[in-house]
PDB file of N, H, CA, C and O in Angstrom:
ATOM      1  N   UNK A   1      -1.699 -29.128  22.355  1.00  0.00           N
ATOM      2  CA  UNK A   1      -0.515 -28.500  21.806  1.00  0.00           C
ATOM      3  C   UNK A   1      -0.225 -27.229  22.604  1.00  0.00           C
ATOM      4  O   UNK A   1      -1.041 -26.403  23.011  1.00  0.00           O
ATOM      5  N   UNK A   2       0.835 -27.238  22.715  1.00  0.00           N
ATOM      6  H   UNK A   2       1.499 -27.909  22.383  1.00  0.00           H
ATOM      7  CA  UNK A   2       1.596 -25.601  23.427  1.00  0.00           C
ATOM      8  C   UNK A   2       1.116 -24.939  22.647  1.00  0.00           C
ATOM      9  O   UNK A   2       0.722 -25.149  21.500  1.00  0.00           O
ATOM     10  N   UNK A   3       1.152 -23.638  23.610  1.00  0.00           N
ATOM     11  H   UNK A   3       1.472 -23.467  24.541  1.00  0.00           H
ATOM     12  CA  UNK A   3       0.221 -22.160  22.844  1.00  0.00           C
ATOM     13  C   UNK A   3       1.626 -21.573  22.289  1.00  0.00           C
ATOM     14  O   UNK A   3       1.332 -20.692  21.481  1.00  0.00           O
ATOM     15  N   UNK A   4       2.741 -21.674  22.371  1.00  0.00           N
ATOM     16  H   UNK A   4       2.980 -22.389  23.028  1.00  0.00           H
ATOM     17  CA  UNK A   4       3.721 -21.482  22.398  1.00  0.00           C
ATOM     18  C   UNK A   4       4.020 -21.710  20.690  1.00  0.00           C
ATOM     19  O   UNK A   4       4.140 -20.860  19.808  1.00  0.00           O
ATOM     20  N   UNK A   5       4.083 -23.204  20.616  1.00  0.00           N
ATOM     21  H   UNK A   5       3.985 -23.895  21.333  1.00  0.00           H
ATOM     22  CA  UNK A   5       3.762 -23.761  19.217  1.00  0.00           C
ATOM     23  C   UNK A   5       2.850 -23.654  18.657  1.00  0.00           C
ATOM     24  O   UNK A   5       2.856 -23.843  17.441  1.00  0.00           O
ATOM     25  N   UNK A   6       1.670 -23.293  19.361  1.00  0.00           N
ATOM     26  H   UNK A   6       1.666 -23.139  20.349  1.00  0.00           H
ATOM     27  CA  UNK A   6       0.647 -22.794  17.998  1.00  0.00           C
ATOM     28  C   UNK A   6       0.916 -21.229  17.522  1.00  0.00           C
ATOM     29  O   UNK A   6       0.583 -20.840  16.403  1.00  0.00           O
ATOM     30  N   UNK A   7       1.403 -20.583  18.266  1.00  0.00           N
ATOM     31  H   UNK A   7       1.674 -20.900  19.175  1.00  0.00           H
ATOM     32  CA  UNK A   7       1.889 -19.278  18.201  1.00  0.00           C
ATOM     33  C   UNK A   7       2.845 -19.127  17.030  1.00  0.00           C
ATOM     34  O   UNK A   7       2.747 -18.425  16.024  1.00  0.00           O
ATOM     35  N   UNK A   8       3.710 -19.893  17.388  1.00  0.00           N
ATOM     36  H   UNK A   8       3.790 -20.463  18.206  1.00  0.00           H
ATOM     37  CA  UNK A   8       5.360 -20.173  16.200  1.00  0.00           C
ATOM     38  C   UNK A   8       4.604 -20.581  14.837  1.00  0.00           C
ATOM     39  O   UNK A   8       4.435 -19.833  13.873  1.00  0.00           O
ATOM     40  N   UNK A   9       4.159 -21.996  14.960  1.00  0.00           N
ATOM     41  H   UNK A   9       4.297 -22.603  15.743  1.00  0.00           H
ATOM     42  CA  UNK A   9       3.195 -22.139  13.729  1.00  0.00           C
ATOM     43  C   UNK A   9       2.203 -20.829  12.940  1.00  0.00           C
ATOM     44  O   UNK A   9       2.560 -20.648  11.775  1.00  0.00           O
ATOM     45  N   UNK A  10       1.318 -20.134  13.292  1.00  0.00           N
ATOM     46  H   UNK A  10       1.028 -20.281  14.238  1.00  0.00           H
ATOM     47  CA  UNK A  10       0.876 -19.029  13.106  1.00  0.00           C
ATOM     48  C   UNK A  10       1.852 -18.078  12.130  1.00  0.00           C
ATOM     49  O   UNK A  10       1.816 -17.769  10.939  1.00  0.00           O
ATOM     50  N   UNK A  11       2.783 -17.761  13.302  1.00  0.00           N
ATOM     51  H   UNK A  11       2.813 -18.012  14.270  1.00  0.00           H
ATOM     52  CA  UNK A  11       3.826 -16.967  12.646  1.00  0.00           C
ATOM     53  C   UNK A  11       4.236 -17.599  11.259  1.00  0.00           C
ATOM     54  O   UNK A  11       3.543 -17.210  10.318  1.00  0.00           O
ATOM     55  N   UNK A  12       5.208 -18.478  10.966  1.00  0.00           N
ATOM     56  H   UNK A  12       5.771 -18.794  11.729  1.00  0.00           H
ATOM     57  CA  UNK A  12       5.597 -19.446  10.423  1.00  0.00           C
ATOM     58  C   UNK A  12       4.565 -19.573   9.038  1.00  0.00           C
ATOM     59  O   UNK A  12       5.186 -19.660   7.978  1.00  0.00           O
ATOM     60  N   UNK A  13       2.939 -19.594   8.928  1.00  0.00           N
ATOM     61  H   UNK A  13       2.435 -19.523   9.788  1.00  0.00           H
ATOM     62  CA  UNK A  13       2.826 -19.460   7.951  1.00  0.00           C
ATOM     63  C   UNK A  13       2.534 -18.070   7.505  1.00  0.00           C
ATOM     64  O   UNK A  13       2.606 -17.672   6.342  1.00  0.00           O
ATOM     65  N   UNK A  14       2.168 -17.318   8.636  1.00  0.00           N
ATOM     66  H   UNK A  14       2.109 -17.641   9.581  1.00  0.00           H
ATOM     67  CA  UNK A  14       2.043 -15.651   8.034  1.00  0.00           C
ATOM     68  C   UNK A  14       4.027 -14.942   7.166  1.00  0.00           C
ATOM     69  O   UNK A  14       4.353 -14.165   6.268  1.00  0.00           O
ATOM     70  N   UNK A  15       4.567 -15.606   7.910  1.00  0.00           N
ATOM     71  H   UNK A  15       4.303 -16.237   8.639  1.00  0.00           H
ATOM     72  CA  UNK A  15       5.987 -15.045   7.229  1.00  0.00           C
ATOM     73  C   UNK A  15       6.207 -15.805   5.725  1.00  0.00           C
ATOM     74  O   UNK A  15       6.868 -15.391   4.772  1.00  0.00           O
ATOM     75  N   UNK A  16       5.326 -17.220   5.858  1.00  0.00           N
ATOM     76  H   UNK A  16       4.789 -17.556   6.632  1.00  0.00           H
ATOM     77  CA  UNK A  16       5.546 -17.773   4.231  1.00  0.00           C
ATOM     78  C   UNK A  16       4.756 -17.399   3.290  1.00  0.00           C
ATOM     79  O   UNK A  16       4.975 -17.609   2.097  1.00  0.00           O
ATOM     80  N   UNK A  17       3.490 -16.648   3.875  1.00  0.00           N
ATOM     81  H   UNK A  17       3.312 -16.477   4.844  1.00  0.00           H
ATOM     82  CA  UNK A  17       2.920 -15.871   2.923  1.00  0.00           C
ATOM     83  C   UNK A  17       3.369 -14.591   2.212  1.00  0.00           C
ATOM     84  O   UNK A  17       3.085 -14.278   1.056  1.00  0.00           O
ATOM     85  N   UNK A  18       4.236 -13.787   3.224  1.00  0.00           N
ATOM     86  H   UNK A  18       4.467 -14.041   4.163  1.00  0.00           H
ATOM     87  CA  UNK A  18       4.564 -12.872   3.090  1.00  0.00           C
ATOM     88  C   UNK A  18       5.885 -13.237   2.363  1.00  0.00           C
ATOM     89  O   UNK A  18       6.072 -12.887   1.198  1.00  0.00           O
ATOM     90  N   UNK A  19       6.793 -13.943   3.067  1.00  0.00           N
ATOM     91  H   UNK A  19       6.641 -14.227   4.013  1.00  0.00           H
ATOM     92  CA  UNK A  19       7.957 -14.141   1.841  1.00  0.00           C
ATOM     93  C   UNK A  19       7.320 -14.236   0.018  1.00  0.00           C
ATOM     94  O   UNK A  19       7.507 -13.602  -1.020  1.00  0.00           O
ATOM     95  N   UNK A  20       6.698 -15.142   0.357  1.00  0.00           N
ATOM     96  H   UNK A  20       6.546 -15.656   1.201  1.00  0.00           H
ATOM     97  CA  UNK A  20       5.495 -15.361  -1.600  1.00  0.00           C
ATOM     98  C   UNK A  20       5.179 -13.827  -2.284  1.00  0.00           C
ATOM     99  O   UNK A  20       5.666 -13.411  -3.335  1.00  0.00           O
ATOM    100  N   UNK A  21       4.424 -13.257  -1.578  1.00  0.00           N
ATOM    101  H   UNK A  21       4.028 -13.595  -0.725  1.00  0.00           H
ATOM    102  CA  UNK A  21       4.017 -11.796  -1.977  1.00  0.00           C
ATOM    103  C   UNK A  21       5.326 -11.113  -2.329  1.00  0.00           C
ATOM    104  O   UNK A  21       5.650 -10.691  -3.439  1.00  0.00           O
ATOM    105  N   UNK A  22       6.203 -11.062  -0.913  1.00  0.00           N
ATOM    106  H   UNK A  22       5.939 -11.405  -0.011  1.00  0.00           H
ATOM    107  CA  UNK A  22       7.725 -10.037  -1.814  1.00  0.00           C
ATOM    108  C   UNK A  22       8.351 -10.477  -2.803  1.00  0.00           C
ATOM    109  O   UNK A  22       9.057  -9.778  -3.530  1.00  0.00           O
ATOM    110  N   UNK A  23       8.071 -12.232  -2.993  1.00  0.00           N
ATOM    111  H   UNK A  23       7.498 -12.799  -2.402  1.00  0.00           H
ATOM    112  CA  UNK A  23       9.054 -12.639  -3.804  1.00  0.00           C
ATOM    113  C   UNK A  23       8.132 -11.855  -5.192  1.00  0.00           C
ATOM    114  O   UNK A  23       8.786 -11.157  -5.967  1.00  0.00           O
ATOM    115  N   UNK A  24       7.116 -11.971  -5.348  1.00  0.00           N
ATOM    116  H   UNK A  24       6.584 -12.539  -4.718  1.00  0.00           H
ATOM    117  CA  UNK A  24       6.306 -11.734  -6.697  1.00  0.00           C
ATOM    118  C   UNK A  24       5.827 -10.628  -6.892  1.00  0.00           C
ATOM    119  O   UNK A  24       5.105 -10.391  -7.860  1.00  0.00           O
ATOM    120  N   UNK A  25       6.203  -9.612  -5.849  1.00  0.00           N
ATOM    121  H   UNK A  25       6.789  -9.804  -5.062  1.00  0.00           H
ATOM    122  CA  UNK A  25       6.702  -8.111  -5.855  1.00  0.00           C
ATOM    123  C   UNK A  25       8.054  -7.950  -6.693  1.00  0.00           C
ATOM    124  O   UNK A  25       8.150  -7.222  -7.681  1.00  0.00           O
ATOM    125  N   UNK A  26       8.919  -8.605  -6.248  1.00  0.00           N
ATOM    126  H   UNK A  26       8.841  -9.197  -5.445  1.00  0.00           H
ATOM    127  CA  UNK A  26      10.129  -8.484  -6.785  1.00  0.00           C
ATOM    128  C   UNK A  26      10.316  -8.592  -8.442  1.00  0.00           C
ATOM    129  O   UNK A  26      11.075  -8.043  -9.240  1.00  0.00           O
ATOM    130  N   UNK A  27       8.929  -9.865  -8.590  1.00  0.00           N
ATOM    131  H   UNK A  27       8.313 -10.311  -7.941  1.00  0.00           H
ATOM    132  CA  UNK A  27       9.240 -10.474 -10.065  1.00  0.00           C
ATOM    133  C   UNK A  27       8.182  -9.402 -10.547  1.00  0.00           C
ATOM    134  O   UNK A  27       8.506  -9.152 -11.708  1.00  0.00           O
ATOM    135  N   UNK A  28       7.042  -8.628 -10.204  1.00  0.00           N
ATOM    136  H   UNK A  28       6.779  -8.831  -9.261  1.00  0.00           H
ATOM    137  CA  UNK A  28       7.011  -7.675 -10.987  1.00  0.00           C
ATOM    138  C   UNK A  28       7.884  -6.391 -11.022  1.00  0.00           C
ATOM    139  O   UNK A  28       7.486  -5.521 -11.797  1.00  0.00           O
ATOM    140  N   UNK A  29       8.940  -6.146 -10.354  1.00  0.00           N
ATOM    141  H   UNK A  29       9.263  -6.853  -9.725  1.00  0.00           H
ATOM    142  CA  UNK A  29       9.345  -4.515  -9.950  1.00  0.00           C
ATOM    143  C   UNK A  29      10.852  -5.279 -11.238  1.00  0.00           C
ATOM    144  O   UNK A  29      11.454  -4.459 -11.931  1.00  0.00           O
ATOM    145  N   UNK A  30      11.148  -6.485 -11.322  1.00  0.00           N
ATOM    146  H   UNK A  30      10.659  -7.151 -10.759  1.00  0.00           H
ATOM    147  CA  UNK A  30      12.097  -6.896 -12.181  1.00  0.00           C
ATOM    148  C   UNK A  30      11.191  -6.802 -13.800  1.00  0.00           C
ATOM    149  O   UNK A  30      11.724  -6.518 -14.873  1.00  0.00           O
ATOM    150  N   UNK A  31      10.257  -7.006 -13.666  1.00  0.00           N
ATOM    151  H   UNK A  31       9.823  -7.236 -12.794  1.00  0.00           H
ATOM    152  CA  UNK A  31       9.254  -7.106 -14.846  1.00  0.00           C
ATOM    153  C   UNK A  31       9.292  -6.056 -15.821  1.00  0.00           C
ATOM    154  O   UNK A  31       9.616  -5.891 -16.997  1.00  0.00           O
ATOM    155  N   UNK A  32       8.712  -5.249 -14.605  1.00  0.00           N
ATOM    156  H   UNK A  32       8.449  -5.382 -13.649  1.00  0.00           H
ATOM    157  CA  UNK A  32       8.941  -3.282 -14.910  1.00  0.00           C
ATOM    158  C   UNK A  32      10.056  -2.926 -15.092  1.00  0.00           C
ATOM    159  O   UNK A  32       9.966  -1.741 -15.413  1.00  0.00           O
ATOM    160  N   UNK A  33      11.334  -3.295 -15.086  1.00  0.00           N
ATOM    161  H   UNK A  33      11.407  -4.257 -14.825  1.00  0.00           H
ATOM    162  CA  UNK A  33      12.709  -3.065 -15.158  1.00  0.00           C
ATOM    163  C   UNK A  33      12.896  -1.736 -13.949  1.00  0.00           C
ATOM    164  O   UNK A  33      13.701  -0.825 -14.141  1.00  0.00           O
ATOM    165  N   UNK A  34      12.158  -1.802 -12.911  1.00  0.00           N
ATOM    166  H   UNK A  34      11.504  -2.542 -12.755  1.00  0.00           H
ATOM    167  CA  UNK A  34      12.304  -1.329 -11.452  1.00  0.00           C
ATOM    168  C   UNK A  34      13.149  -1.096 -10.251  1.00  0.00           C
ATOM    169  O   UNK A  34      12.792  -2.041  -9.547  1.00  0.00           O
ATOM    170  N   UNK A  35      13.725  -0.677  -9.807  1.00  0.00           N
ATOM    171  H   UNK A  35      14.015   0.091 -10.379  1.00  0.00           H
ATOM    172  CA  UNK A  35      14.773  -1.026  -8.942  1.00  0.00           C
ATOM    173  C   UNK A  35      14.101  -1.798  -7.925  1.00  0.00           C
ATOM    174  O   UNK A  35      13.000  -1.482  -7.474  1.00  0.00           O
ATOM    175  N   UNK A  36      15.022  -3.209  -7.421  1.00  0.00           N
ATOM    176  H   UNK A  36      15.916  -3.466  -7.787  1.00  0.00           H
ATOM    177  CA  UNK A  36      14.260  -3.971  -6.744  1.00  0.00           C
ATOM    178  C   UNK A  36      15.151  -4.541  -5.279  1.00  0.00           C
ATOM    179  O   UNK A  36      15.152  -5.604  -4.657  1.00  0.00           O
ATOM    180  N   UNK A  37      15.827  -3.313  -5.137  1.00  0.00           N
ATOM    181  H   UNK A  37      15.826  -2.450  -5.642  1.00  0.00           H
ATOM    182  CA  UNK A  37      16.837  -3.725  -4.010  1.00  0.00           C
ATOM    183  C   UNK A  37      16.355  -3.508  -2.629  1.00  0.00           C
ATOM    184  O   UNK A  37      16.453  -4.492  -1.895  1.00  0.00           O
ATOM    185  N   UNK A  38      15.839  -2.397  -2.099  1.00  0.00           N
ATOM    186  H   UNK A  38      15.759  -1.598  -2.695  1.00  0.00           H
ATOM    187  CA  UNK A  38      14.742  -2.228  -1.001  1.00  0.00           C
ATOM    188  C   UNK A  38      13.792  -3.412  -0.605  1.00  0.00           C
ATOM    189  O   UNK A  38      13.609  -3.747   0.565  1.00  0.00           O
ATOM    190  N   UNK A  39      13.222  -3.998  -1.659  1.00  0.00           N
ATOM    191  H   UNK A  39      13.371  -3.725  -2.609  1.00  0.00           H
ATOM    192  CA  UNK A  39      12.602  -5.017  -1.566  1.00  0.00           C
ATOM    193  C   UNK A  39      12.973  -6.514  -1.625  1.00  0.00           C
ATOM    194  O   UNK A  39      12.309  -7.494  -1.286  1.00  0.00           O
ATOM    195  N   UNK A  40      14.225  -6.425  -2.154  1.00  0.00           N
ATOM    196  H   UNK A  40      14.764  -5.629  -2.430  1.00  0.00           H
ATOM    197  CA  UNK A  40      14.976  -7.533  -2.100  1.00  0.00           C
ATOM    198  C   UNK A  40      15.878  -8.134  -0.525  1.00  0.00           C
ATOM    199  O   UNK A  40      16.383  -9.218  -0.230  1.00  0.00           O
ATOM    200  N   UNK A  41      15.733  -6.704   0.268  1.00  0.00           N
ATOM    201  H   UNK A  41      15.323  -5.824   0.028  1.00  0.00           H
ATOM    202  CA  UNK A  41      16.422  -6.568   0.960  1.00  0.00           C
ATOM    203  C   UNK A  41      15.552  -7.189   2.196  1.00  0.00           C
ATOM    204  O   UNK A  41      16.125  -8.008   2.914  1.00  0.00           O
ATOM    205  N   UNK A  42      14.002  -6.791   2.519  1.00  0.00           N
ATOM    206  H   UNK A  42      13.537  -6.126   1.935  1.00  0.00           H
ATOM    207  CA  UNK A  42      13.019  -7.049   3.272  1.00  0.00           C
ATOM    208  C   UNK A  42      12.556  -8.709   2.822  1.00  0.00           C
ATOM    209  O   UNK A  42      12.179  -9.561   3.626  1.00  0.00           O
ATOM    210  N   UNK A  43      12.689  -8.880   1.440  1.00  0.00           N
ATOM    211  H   UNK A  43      12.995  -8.188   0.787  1.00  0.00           H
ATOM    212  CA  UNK A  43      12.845 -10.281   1.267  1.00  0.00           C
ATOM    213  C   UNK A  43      13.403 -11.472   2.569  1.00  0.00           C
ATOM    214  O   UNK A  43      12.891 -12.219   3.403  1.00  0.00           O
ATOM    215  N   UNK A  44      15.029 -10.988   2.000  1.00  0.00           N
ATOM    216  H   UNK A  44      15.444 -10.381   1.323  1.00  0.00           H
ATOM    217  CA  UNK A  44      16.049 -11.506   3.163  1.00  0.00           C
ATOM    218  C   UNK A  44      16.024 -11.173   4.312  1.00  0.00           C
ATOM    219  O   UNK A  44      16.628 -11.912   5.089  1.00  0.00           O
ATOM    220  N   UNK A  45      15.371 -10.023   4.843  1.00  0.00           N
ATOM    221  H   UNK A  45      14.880  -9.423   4.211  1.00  0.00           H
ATOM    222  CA  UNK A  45      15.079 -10.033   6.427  1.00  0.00           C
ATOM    223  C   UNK A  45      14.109 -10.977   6.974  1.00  0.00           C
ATOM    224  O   UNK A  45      14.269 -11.548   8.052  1.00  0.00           O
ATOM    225  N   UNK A  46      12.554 -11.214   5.797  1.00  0.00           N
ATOM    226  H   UNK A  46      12.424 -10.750   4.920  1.00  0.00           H
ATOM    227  CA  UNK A  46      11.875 -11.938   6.386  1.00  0.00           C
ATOM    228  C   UNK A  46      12.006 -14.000   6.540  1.00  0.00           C
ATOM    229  O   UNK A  46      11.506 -14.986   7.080  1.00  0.00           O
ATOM    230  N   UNK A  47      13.409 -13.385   5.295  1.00  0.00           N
ATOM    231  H   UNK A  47      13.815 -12.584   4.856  1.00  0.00           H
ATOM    232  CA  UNK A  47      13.357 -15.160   5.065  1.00  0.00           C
ATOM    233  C   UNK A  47      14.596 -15.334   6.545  1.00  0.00           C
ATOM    234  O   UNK A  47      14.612 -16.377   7.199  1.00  0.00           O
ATOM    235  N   UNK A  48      15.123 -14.675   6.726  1.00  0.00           N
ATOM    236  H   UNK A  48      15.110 -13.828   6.195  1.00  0.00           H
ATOM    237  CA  UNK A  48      15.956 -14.668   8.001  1.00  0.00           C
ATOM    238  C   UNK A  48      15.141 -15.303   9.264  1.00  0.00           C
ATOM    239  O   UNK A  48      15.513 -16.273   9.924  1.00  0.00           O
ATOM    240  N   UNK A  49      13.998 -14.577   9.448  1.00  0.00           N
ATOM    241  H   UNK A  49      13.696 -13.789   8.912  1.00  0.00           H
ATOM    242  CA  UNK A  49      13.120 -14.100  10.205  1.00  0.00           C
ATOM    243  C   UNK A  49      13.006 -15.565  10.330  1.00  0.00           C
ATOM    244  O   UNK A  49      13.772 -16.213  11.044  1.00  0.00           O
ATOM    245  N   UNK A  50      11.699 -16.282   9.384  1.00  0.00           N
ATOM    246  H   UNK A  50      11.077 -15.755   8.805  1.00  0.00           H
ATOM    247  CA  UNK A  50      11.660 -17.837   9.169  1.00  0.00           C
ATOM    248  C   UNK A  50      12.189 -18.885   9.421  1.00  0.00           C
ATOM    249  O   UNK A  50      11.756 -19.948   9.867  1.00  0.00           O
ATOM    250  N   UNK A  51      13.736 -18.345   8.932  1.00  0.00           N
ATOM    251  H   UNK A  51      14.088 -17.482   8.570  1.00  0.00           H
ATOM    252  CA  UNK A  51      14.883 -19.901  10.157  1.00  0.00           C
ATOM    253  C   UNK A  51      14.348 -19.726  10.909  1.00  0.00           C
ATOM    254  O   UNK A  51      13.336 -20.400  11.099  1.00  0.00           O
ATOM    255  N   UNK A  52      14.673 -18.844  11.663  1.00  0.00           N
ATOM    256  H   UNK A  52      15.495 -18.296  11.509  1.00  0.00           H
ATOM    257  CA  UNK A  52      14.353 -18.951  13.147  1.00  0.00           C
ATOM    258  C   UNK A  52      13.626 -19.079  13.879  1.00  0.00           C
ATOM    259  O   UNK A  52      13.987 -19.281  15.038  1.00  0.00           O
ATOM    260  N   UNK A  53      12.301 -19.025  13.554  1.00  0.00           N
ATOM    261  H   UNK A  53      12.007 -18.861  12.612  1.00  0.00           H
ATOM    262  CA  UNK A  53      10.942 -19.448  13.533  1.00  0.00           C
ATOM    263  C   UNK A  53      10.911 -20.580  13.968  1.00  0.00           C
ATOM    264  O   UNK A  53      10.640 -21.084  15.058  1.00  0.00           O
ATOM    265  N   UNK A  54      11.336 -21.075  12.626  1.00  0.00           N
ATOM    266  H   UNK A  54      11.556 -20.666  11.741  1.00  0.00           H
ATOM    267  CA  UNK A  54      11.464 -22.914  11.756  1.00  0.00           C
ATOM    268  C   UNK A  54      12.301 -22.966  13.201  1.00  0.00           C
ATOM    269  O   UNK A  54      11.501 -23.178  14.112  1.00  0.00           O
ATOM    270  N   UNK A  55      13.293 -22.871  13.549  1.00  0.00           N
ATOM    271  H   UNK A  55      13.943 -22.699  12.809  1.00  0.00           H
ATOM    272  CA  UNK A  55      14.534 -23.750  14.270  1.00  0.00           C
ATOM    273  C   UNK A  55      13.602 -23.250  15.633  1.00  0.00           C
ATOM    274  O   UNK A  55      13.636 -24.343  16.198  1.00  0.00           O
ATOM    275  N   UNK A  56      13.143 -22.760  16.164  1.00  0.00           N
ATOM    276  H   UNK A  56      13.115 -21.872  15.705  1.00  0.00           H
ATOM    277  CA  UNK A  56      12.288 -22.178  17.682  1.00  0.00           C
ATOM    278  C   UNK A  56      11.301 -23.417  17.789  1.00  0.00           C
ATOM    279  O   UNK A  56      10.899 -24.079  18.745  1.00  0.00           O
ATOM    280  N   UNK A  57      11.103 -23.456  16.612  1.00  0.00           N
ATOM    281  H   UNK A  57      11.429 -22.918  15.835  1.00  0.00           H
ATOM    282  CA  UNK A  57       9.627 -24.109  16.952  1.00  0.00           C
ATOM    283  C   UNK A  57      10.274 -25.945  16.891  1.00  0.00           C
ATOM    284  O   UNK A  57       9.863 -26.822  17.650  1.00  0.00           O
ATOM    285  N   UNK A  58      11.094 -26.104  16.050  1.00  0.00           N
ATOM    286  H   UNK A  58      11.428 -25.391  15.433  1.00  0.00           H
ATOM    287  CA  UNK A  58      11.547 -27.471  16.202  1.00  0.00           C
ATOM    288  C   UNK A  58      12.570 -27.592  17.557  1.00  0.00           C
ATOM    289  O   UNK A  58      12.604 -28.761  17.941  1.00  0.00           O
ATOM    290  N   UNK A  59      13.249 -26.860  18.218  1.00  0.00           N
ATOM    291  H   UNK A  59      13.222 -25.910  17.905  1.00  0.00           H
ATOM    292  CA  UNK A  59      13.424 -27.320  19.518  1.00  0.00           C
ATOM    293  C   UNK A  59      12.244 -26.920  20.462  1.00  0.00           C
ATOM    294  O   UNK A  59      12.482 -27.125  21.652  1.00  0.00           O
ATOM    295  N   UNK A  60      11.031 -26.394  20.172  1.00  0.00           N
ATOM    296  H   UNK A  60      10.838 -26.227  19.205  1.00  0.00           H
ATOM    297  CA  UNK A  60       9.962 -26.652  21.199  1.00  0.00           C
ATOM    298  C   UNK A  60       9.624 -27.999  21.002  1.00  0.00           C
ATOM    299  O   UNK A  60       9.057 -28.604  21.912  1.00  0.00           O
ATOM    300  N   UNK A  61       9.915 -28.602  19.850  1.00  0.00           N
ATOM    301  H   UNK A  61      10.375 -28.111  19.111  1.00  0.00           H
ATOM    302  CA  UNK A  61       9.274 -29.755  19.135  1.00  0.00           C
ATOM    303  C   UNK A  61       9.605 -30.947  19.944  1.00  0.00           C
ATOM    304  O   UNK A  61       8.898 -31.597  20.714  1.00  0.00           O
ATOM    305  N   UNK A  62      10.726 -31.073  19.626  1.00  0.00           N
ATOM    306  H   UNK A  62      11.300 -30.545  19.000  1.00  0.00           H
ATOM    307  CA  UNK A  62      12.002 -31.932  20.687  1.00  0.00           C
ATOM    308  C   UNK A  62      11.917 -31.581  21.885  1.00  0.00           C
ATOM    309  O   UNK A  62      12.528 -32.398  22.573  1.00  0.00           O
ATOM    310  N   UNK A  63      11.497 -30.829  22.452  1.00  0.00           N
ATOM    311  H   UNK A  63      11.001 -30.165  21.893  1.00  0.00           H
ATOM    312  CA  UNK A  63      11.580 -31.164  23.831  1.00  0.00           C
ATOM    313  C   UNK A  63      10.060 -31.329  24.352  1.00  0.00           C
ATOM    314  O   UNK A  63       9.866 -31.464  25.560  1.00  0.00           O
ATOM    315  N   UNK A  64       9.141 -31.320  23.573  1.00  0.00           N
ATOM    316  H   UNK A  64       9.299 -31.211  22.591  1.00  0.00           H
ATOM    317  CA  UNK A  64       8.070 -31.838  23.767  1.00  0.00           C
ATOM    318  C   UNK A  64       8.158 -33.444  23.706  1.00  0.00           C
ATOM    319  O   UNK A  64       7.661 -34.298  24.440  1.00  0.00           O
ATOM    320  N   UNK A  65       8.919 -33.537  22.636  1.00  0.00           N
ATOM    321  H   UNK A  65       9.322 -32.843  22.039  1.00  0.00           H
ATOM    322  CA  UNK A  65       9.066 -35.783  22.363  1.00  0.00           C
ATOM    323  C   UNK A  65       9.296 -35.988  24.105  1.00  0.00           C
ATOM    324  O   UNK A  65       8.453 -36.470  24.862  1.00  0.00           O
ATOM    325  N   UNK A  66      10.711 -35.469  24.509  1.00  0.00           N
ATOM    326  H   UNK A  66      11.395 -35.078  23.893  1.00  0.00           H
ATOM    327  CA  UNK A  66      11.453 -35.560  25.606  1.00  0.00           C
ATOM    328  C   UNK A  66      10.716 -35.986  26.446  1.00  0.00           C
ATOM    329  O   UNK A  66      10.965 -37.104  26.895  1.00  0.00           O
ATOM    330  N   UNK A  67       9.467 -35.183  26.985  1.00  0.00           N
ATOM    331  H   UNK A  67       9.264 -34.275  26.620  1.00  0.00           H
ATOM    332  CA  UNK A  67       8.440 -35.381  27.760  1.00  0.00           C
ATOM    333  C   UNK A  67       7.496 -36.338  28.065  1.00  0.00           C
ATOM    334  O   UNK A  67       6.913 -36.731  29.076  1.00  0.00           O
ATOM    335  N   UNK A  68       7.524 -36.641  26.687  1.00  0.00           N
ATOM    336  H   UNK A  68       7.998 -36.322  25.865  1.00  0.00           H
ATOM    337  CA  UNK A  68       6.364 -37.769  26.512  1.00  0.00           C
ATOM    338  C   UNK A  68       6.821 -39.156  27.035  1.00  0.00           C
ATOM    339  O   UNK A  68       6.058 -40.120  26.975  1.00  0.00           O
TER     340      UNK A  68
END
């Protein structure tokens, strides 16, 4: 496997861990009746972050088939 794609993969689940944690940051700072917009906000940067990840790593994907 490309180091490339194991790299993306890596990433890919460290950002889905981290999306999980803010999300259940969020559901306690909503819990606490907290303001939860700062964090809501880094939410959507990291889930941003993730497409693109996701979509990087599936055209490394495809053009690996290509090859074969």
């Amino acid at each position: 496997m490309d180091r490339n794609l194991v790299l993306l993969n890596q990433n890919i689940a460290r950002l889905r861990r981290d999306v999980r944690l803010q999300a259940w940051e969020i559901e306690r700072l909503i819990a606490a009746d907290i303001d939860c917009a700062s964090a809501a906000q880094r939410l959507t940067r990291m889930q941003a972050d993730l497409v693109l990840f996701v979509e990087k790593r599936e055209r490394l994907m495809q053009g690996e088939l290509k090859d074969v």
